[in-house]
Coordinates of C-alpha atoms and ligand atoms in Angstrom, one line a residue:
X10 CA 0.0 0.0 0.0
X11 CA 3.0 2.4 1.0
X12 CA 4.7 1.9 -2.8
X13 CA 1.1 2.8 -4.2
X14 CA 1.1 6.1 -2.1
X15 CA 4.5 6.8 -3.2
X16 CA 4.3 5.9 -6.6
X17 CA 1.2 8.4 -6.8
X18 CA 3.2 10.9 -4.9
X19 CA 6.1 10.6 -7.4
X20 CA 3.9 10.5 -10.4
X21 CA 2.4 14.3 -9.4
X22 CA 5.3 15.8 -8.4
X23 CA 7.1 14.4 -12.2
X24 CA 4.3 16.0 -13.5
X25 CA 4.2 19.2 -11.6
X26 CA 8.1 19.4 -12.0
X27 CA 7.6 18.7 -16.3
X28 CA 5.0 21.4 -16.1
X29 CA 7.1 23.9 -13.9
X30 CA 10.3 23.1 -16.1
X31 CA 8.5 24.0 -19.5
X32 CA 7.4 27.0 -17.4
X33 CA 10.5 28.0 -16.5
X34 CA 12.4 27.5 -19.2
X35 CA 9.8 29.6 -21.1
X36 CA 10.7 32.7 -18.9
X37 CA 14.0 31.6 -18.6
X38 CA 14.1 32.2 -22.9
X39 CA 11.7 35.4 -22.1
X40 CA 14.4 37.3 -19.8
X41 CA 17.5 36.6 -22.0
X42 CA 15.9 39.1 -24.7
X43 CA 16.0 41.9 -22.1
X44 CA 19.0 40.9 -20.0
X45 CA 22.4 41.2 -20.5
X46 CA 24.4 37.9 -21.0
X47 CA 26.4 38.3 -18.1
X48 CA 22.8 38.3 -15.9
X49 CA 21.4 35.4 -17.6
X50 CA 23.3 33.4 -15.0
X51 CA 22.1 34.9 -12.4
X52 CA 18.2 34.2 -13.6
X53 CA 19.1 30.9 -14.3
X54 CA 20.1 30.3 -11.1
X55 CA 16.9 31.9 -8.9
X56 CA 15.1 30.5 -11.8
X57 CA 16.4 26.9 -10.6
X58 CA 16.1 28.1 -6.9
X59 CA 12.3 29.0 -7.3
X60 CA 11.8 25.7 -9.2
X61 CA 13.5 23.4 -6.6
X62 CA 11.5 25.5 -3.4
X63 CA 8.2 25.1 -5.3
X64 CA 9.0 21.3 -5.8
X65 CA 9.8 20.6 -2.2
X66 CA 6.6 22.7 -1.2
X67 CA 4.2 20.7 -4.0
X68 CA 5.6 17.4 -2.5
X69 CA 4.7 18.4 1.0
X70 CA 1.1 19.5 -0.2
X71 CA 0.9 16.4 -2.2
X72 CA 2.2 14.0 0.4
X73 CA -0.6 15.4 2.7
X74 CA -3.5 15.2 0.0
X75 CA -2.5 11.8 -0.6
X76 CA -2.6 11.0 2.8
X77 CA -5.8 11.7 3.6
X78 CA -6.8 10.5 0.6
X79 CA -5.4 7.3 0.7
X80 CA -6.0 6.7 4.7
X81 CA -9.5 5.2 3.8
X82 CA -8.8 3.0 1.1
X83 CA -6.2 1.9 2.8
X84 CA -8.6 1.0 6.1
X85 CA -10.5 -0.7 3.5
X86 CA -7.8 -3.0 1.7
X87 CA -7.3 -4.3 5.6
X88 CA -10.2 -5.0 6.0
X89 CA -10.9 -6.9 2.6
X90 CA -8.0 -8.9 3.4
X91 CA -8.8 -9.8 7.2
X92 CA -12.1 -10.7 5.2
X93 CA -10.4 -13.1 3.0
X94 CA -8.8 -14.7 5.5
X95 CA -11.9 -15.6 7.1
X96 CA -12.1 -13.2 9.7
X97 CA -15.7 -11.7 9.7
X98 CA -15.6 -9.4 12.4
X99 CA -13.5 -7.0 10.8
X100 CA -15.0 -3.8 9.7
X101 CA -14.0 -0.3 7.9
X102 CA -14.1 3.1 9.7
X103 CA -17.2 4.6 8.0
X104 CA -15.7 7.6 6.9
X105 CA -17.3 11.2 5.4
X106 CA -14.2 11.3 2.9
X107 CA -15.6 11.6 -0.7
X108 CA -15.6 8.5 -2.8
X109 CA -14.7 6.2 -0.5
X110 CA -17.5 6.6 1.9
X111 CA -20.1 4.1 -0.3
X112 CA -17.0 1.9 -0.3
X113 CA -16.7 1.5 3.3
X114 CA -20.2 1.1 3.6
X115 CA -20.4 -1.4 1.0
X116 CA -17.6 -3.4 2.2
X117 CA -19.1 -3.6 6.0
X118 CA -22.4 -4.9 4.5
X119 CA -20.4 -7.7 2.9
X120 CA -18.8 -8.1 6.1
X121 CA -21.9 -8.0 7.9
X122 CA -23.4 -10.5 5.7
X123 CA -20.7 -13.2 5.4
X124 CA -20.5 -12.8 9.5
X125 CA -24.4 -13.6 9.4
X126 CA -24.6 -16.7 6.9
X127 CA -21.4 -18.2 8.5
X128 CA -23.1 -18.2 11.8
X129 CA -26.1 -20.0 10.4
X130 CA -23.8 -22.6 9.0
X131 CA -22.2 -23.0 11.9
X132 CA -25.6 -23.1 13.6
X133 CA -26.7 -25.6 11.2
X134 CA -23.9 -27.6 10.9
X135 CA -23.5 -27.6 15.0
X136 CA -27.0 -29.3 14.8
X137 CA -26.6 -31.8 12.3
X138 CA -23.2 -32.8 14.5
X139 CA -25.9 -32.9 17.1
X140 CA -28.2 -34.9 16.0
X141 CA -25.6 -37.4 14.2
X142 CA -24.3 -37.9 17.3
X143 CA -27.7 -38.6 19.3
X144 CA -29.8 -40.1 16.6
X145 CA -29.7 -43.3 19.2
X146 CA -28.5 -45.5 15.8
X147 CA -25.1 -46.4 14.3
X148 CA -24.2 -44.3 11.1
X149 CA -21.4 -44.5 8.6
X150 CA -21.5 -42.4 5.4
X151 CA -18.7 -43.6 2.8
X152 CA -17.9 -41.4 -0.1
X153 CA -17.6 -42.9 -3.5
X154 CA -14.2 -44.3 -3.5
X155 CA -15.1 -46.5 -0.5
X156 CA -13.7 -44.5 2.2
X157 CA -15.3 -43.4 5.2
X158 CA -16.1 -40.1 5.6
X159 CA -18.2 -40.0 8.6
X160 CA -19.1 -42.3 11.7
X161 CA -20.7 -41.1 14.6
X162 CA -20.2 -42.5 18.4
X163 CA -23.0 -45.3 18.2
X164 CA -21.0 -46.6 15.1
X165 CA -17.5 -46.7 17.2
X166 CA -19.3 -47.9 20.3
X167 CA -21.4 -50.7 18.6
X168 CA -18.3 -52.3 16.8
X169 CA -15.8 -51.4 19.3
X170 CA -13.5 -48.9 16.9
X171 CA -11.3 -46.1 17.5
X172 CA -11.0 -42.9 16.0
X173 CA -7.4 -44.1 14.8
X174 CA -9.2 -47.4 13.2
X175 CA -11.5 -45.2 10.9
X176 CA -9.2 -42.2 10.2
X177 CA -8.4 -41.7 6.4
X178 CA -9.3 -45.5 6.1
X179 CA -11.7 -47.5 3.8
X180 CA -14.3 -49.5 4.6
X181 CA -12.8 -52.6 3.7
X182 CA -9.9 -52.2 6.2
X183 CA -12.4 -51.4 9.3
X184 CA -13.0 -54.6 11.4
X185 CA -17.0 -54.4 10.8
X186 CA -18.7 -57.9 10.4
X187 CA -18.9 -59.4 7.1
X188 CA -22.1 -59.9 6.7
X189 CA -22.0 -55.9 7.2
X190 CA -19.3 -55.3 4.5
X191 CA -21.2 -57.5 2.2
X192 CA -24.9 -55.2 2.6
X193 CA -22.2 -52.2 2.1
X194 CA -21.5 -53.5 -1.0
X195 CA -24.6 -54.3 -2.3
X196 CA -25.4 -50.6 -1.8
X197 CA -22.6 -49.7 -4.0
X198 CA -23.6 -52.3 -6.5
X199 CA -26.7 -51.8 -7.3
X200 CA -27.0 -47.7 -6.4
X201 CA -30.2 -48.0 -4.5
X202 CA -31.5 -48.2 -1.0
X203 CA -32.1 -51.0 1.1
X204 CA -33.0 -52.3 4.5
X205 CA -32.5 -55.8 6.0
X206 CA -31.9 -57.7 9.3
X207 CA -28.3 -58.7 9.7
X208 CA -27.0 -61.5 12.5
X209 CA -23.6 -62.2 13.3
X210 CA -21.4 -63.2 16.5
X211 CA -19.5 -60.4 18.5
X212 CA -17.6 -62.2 21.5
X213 CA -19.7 -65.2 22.9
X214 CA -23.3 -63.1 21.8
X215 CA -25.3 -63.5 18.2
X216 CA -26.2 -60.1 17.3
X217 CA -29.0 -58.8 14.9
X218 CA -29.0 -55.6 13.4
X219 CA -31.7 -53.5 11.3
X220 CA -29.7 -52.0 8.7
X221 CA -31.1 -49.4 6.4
X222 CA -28.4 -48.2 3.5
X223 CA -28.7 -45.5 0.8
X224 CA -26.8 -43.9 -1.6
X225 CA -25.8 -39.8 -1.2
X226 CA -26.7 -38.2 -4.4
X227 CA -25.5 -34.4 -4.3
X228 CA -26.7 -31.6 -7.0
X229 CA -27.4 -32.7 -10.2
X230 CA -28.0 -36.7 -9.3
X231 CA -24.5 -36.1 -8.5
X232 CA -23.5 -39.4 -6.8
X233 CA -21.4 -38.6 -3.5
X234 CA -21.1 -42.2 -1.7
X235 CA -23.4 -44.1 0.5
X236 CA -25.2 -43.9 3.9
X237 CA -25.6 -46.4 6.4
X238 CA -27.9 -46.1 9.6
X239 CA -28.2 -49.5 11.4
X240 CA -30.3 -50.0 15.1
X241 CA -29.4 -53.3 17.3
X242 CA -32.3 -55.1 17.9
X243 CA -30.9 -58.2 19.1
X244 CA -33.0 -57.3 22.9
X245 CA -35.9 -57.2 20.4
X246 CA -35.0 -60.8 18.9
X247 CA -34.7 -62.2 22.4
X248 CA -37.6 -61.1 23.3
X249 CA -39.4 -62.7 20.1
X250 CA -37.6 -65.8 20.9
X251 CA -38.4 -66.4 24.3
X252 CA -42.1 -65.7 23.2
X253 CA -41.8 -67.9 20.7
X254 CA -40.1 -70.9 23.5
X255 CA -43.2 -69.7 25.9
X256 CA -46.1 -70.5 22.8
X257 CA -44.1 -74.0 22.0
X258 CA -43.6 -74.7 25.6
X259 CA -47.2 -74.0 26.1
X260 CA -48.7 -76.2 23.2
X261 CA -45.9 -79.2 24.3
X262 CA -47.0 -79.2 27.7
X263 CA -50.4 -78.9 26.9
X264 CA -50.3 -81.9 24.4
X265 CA -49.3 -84.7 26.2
X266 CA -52.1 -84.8 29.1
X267 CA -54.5 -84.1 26.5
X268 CA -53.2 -86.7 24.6
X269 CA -53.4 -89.1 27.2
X270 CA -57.1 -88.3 28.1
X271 CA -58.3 -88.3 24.6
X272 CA -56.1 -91.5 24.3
X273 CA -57.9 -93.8 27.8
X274 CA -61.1 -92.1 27.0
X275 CA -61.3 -93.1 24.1
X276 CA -60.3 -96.9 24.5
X277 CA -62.3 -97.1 27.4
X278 CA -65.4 -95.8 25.0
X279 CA -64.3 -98.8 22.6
X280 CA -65.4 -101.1 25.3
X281 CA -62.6 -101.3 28.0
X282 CA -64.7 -100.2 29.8
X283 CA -67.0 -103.6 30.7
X284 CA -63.8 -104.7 32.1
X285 CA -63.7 -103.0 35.6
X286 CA -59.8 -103.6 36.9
X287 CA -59.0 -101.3 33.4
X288 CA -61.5 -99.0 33.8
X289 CA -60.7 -98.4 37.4
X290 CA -56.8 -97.9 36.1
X291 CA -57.7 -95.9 32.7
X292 CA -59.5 -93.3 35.5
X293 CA -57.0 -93.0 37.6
X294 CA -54.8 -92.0 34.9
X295 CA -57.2 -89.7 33.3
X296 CA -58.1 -88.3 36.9
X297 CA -54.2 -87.8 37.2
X298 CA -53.8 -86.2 33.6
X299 CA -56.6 -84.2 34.4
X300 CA -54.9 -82.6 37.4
X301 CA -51.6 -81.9 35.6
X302 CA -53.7 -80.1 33.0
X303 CA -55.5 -77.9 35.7
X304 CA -52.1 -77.1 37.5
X305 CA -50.5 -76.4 34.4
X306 CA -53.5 -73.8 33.2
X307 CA -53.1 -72.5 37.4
X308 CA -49.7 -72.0 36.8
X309 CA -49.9 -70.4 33.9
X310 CA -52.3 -67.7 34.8
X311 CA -50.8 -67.4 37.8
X312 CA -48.0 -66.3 36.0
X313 CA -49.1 -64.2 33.5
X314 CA -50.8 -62.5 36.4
X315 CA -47.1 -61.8 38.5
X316 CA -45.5 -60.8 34.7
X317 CA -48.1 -58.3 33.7
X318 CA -46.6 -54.6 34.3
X319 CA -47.4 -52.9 37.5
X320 CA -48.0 -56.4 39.3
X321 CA -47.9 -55.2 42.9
X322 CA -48.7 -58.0 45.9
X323 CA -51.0 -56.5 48.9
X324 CA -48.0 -56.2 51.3
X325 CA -48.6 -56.0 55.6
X326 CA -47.1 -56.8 58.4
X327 CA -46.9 -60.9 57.9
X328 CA -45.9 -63.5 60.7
X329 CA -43.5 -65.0 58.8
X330 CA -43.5 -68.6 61.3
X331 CA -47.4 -68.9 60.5
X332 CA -47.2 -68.5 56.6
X333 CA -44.0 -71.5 57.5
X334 CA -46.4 -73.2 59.5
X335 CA -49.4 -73.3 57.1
X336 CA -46.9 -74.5 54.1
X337 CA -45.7 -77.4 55.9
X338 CA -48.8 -78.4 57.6
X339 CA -50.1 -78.8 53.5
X340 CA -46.8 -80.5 52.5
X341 CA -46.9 -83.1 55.2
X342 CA -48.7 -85.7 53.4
X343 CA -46.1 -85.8 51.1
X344 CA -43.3 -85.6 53.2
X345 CA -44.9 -89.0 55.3
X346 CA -45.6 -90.7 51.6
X347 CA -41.8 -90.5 51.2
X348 CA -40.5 -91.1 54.3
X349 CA -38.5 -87.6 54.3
X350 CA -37.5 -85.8 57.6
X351 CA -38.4 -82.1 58.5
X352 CA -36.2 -80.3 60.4
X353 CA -37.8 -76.4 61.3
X354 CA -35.6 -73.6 63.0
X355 CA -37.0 -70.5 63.0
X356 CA -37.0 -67.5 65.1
X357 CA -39.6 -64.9 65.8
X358 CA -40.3 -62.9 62.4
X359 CA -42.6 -60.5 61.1
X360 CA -41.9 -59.5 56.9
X361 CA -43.6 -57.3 55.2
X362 CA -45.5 -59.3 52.4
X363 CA -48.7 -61.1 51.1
X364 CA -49.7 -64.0 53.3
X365 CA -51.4 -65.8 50.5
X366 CA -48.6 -65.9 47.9
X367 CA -45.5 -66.0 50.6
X368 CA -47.1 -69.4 51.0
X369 CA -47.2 -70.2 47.9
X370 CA -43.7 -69.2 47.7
X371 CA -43.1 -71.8 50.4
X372 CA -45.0 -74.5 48.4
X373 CA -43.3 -74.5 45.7
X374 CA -39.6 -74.6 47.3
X375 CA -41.2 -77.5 49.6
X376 CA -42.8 -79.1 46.9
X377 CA -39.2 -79.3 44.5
X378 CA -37.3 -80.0 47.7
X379 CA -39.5 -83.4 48.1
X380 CA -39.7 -84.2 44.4
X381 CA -35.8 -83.9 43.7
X382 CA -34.8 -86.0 47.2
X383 CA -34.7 -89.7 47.6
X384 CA -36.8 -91.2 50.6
X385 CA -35.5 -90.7 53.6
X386 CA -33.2 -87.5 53.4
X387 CA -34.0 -84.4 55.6
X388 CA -35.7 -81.1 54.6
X389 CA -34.6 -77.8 56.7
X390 CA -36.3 -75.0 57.1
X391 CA -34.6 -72.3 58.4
X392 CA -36.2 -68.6 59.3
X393 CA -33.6 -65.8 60.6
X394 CA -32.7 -62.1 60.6
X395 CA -29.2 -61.1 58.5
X396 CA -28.5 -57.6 57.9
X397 CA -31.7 -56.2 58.4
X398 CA -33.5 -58.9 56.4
X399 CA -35.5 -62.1 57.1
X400 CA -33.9 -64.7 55.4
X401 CA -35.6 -68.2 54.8
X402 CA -33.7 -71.1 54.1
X403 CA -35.0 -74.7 52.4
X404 CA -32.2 -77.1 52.2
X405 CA -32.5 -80.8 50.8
X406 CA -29.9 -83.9 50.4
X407 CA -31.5 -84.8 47.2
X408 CA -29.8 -84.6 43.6
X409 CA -28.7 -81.2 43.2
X410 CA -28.5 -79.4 40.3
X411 CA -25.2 -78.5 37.8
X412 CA -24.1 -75.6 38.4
X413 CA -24.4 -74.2 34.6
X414 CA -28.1 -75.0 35.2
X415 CA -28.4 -72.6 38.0
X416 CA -28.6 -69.4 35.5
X417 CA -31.8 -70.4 33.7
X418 CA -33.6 -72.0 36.9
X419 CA -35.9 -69.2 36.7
X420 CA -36.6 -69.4 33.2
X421 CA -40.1 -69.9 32.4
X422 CA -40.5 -73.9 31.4
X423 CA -36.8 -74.4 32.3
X424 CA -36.5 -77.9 33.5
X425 CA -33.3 -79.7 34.5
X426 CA -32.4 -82.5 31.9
X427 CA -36.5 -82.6 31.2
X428 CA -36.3 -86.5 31.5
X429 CA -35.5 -86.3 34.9
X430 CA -38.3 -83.8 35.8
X431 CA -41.2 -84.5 33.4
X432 CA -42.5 -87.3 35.7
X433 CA -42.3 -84.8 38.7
X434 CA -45.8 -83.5 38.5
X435 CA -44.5 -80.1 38.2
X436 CA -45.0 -77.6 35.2
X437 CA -41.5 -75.8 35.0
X438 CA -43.6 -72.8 35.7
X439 CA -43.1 -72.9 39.5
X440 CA -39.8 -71.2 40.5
X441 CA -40.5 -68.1 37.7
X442 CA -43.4 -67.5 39.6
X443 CA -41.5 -67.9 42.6
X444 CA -39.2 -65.6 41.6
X445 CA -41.4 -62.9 40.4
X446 CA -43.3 -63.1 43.6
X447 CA -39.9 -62.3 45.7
X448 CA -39.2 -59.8 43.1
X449 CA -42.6 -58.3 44.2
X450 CA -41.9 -58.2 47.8
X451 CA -38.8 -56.6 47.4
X452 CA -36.8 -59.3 47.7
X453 CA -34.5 -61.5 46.4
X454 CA -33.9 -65.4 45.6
X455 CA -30.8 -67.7 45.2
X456 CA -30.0 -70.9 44.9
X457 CA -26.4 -73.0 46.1
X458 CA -26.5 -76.5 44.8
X459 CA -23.8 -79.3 44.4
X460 CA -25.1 -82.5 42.7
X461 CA -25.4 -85.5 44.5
X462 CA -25.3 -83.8 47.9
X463 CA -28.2 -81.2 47.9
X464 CA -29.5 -77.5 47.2
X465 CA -30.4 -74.9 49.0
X466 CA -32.9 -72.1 48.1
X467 CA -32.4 -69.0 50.1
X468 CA -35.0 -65.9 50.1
X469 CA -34.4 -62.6 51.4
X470 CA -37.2 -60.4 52.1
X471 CA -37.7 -57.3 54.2
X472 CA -38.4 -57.2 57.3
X473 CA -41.5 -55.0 59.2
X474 CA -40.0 -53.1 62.1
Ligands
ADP6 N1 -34.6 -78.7 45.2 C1 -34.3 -79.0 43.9 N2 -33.4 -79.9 43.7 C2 -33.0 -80.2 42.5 N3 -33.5 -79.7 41.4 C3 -34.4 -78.7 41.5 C4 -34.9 -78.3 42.8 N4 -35.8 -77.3 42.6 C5 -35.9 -77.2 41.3 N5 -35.1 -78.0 40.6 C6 -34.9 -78.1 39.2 O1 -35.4 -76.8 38.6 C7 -36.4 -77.1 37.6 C8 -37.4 -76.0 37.7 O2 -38.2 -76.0 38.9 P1 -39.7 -75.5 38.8 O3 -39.7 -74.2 38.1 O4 -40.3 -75.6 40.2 O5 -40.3 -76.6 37.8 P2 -40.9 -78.0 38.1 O6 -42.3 -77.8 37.8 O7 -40.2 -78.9 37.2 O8 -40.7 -78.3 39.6 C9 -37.0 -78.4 38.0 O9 -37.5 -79.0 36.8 C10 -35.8 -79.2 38.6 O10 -35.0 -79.8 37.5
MG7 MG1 -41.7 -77.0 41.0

């Protein structure tokens, strides 16, 4: 900017010096008709004098003009360049100086409006960051020479990647399940969206993911890469699967006493029936069938009743010994019809629960205690305080359970090797609905078990005080 001034500066004063030269000169030629020759010198001389005096005073005046002149335009330059470099804060002094007062104006406008639309992109670009970053699914865009170009958190989290493993990489060298990389390129094959239900192993789980792919087309059907938004519903899948177990489970269980029924009734209706010793046996049977089927439909509303949402059990103050008391008083037939010892140590206890469904609680621990011990093994019952708890124990000797079993006791239909328990009498129903009545109270189940030498079922629950 300086060399511009100058070079304007230099510029005028040439010209003013050409101009004052001629003029000079002129009167210089003028005076030597009426002056002797030895004068001429001497005019020559001031002549020169004047000329150099009047030079040095122009380029003062002229330096100043130019000055003030100049000073706005050179404001402006600044600020066009602090512009271009980005910044879009910077503005000119808005000056009265002629000519370059619509300039200044003009340039603060632009100034103005760049500072405006960048802060709406930044805006807009802060809420697309936003909502990439919270959409609650995976995404990966890849741009059209297969490398990845963005991946937000849900991505990293849900295949365990680093920033470092996507960086500058393509999507081919990202450890991302095959059956992944294989729905990414189908996308690139065949240019159009899709959606499908992958399933692979991460670690020891089977995953299943809802992918949805698409391509990126810019202006102009421009084609930029592809998109990728996927959502793990593998919770989803568990849940259709253990609904699909619960309707198999019911219709198996279901089948066989029917079976059975239809099966007597039928051959006793064929004329079995005239002979009495198989009629009397055929009943029995049908009589017994006939109960399994009514426990089983018990148990299973039962159940559907303590798994509905918002189950709540009608807690009070509850003598814990009594609800005991009444249990064994109803298991005692059974205990005598297998020879089995009782052995009850309890001490003074009031819980805060549901009378009616603690002893059904009880029942059903009592009630797999007897069925899973040989003859002649004790039962103990054992009612104390720990920690601010009551804590009831039922311990057998009978034949235990493995402890990889243990996990899926509570399982709804989960039976230990089902051989050994289908002629139990029981439904597989009993310790879910044990467990979800606990889990109503408050309180809490577990189970310690060695095979061959017993298991013990201990519940927690709390205590009135
Ligand atoms: N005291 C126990 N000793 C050994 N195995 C048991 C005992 N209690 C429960 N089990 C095992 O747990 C399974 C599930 O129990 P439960 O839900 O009460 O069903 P079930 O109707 O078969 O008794 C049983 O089939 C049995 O294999
Ligand atoms: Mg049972």
């Amino acid at each position: 900017m300086k060399s511009f001034r100058h070079r304007l500066l230099l510029t005028t004063l040439a010209w003013i010096g050409i101009l004052l030269a001629g003029l000079f000169i002129v009167i210089g030629q003028l005076f030597s008709f009426y002056v002797d020759a030895e004068d001429i010198t001497t005019v020559w001389v001031s002549l020169a004098s004047i000329f150099i005096v009047t030079i040095i005073i122009s380029a003062v005046i002229c330096n100043r003009i130019i000055r003030i002149h100049a000073q706005p335009i050179d404001n402006i330059t600044q600020v066009a360049l602090q512009l271009a470099k980005g910044n879009y804060r910077a503005r000119a002094y808005e000056t009265e100086s002629l000519g370059t007062a619509q300039l200044s104006t003009t340039i603060n406008i632009l100034a103005r409006n760049l500072q405006e639309i960048t802060a709406v992109r930044e805006m807009e670009q802060e809420r697309l960051k936003t909502l990439i970053e919270n959409m609650g699914s995976a995404l990966i865009m890849i741009d059209r020479q297969g490398r990845i170009s963005l991946v937000n958190k849900f991505f990293m989290n849900e295949f365990d990647l680093t920033k470092d493993d996507i960086q500058e990489k393509f999507y081919k060298e990202i450890d991302i399940p095959h059956v992944l990389e294989r729905f990414i390129e189908n996308i690139f094959v065949t240019e159009s969206p899709a959606r499908d239900q992958l399933e692979f192993t991460s670690g020891l789980n089977r995953k299943h993911l809802d992918v949805y792919g698409a391509p990126v087309l810019g202006e102009h059907e421009r084609w930029l890469g592809i998109v990728i938004v996927s959502q793990d519903i593998s919770e989803l899948k568990r849940l259709e699967q253990i609904r699909k177990d619960f309707v198999a489970n019911v219709s198996h269980e279901l089948r066989t006493p029917v079976t059975s029924i239809k099966g007597f009734s039928e051959t006793l209706l064929d004329g079995a029936y005239q002979d009495e010793a198989t009629l009397l046996s055929f009943l029995e049977i049908i009589h017994t069938e006939s109960n399994r089927l009514q426990l089983l439909v018990k148990d299973l509303l039962d159940l559907s009743k303590v798994e509905q949402t918002g189950f709540q059990v009608d807690v009070h103050p509850t003598d814990m010994n009594e609800v005991i008391g009444r249990a064994v008083e109803m298991i005692k037939p059974r205990v005598e019809e297998k020879s089995l010892h009782l052995d009850v140590q309890q001490e003074p206890t009031t819980v805060l629960g549901d009378a009616n469904r603690l002893i059904q609680v009880m029942m059903n621990l009592l009630i797999n205690a007897i069925t899973y011990s040989a003859a002649d093994t004790t039962i103990k019952i054992r009612l104390y305080h720990a920690n601010g708890q009551a804590v009831i124990e039922v311990e057998d000797e009978g034949i235990g359970i493995e402890a990889s079993e243990i996990g899926r006791l509570f399982e709804r239909f989960y039976r230990v090797a089902r051989d050994r328990s289908r002629n139990s009498g029981g439904t597989g129903l009993g310790l879910s609905i044990v467990k979800h009545l606990i889990e109503a109270h408050h309180g809490k189940v577990e189970v310690e078990s060695q095979i061959g030498v017993g298991t013990t079922f201990t519940v927690y629950l709390p205590l009135w005080s």
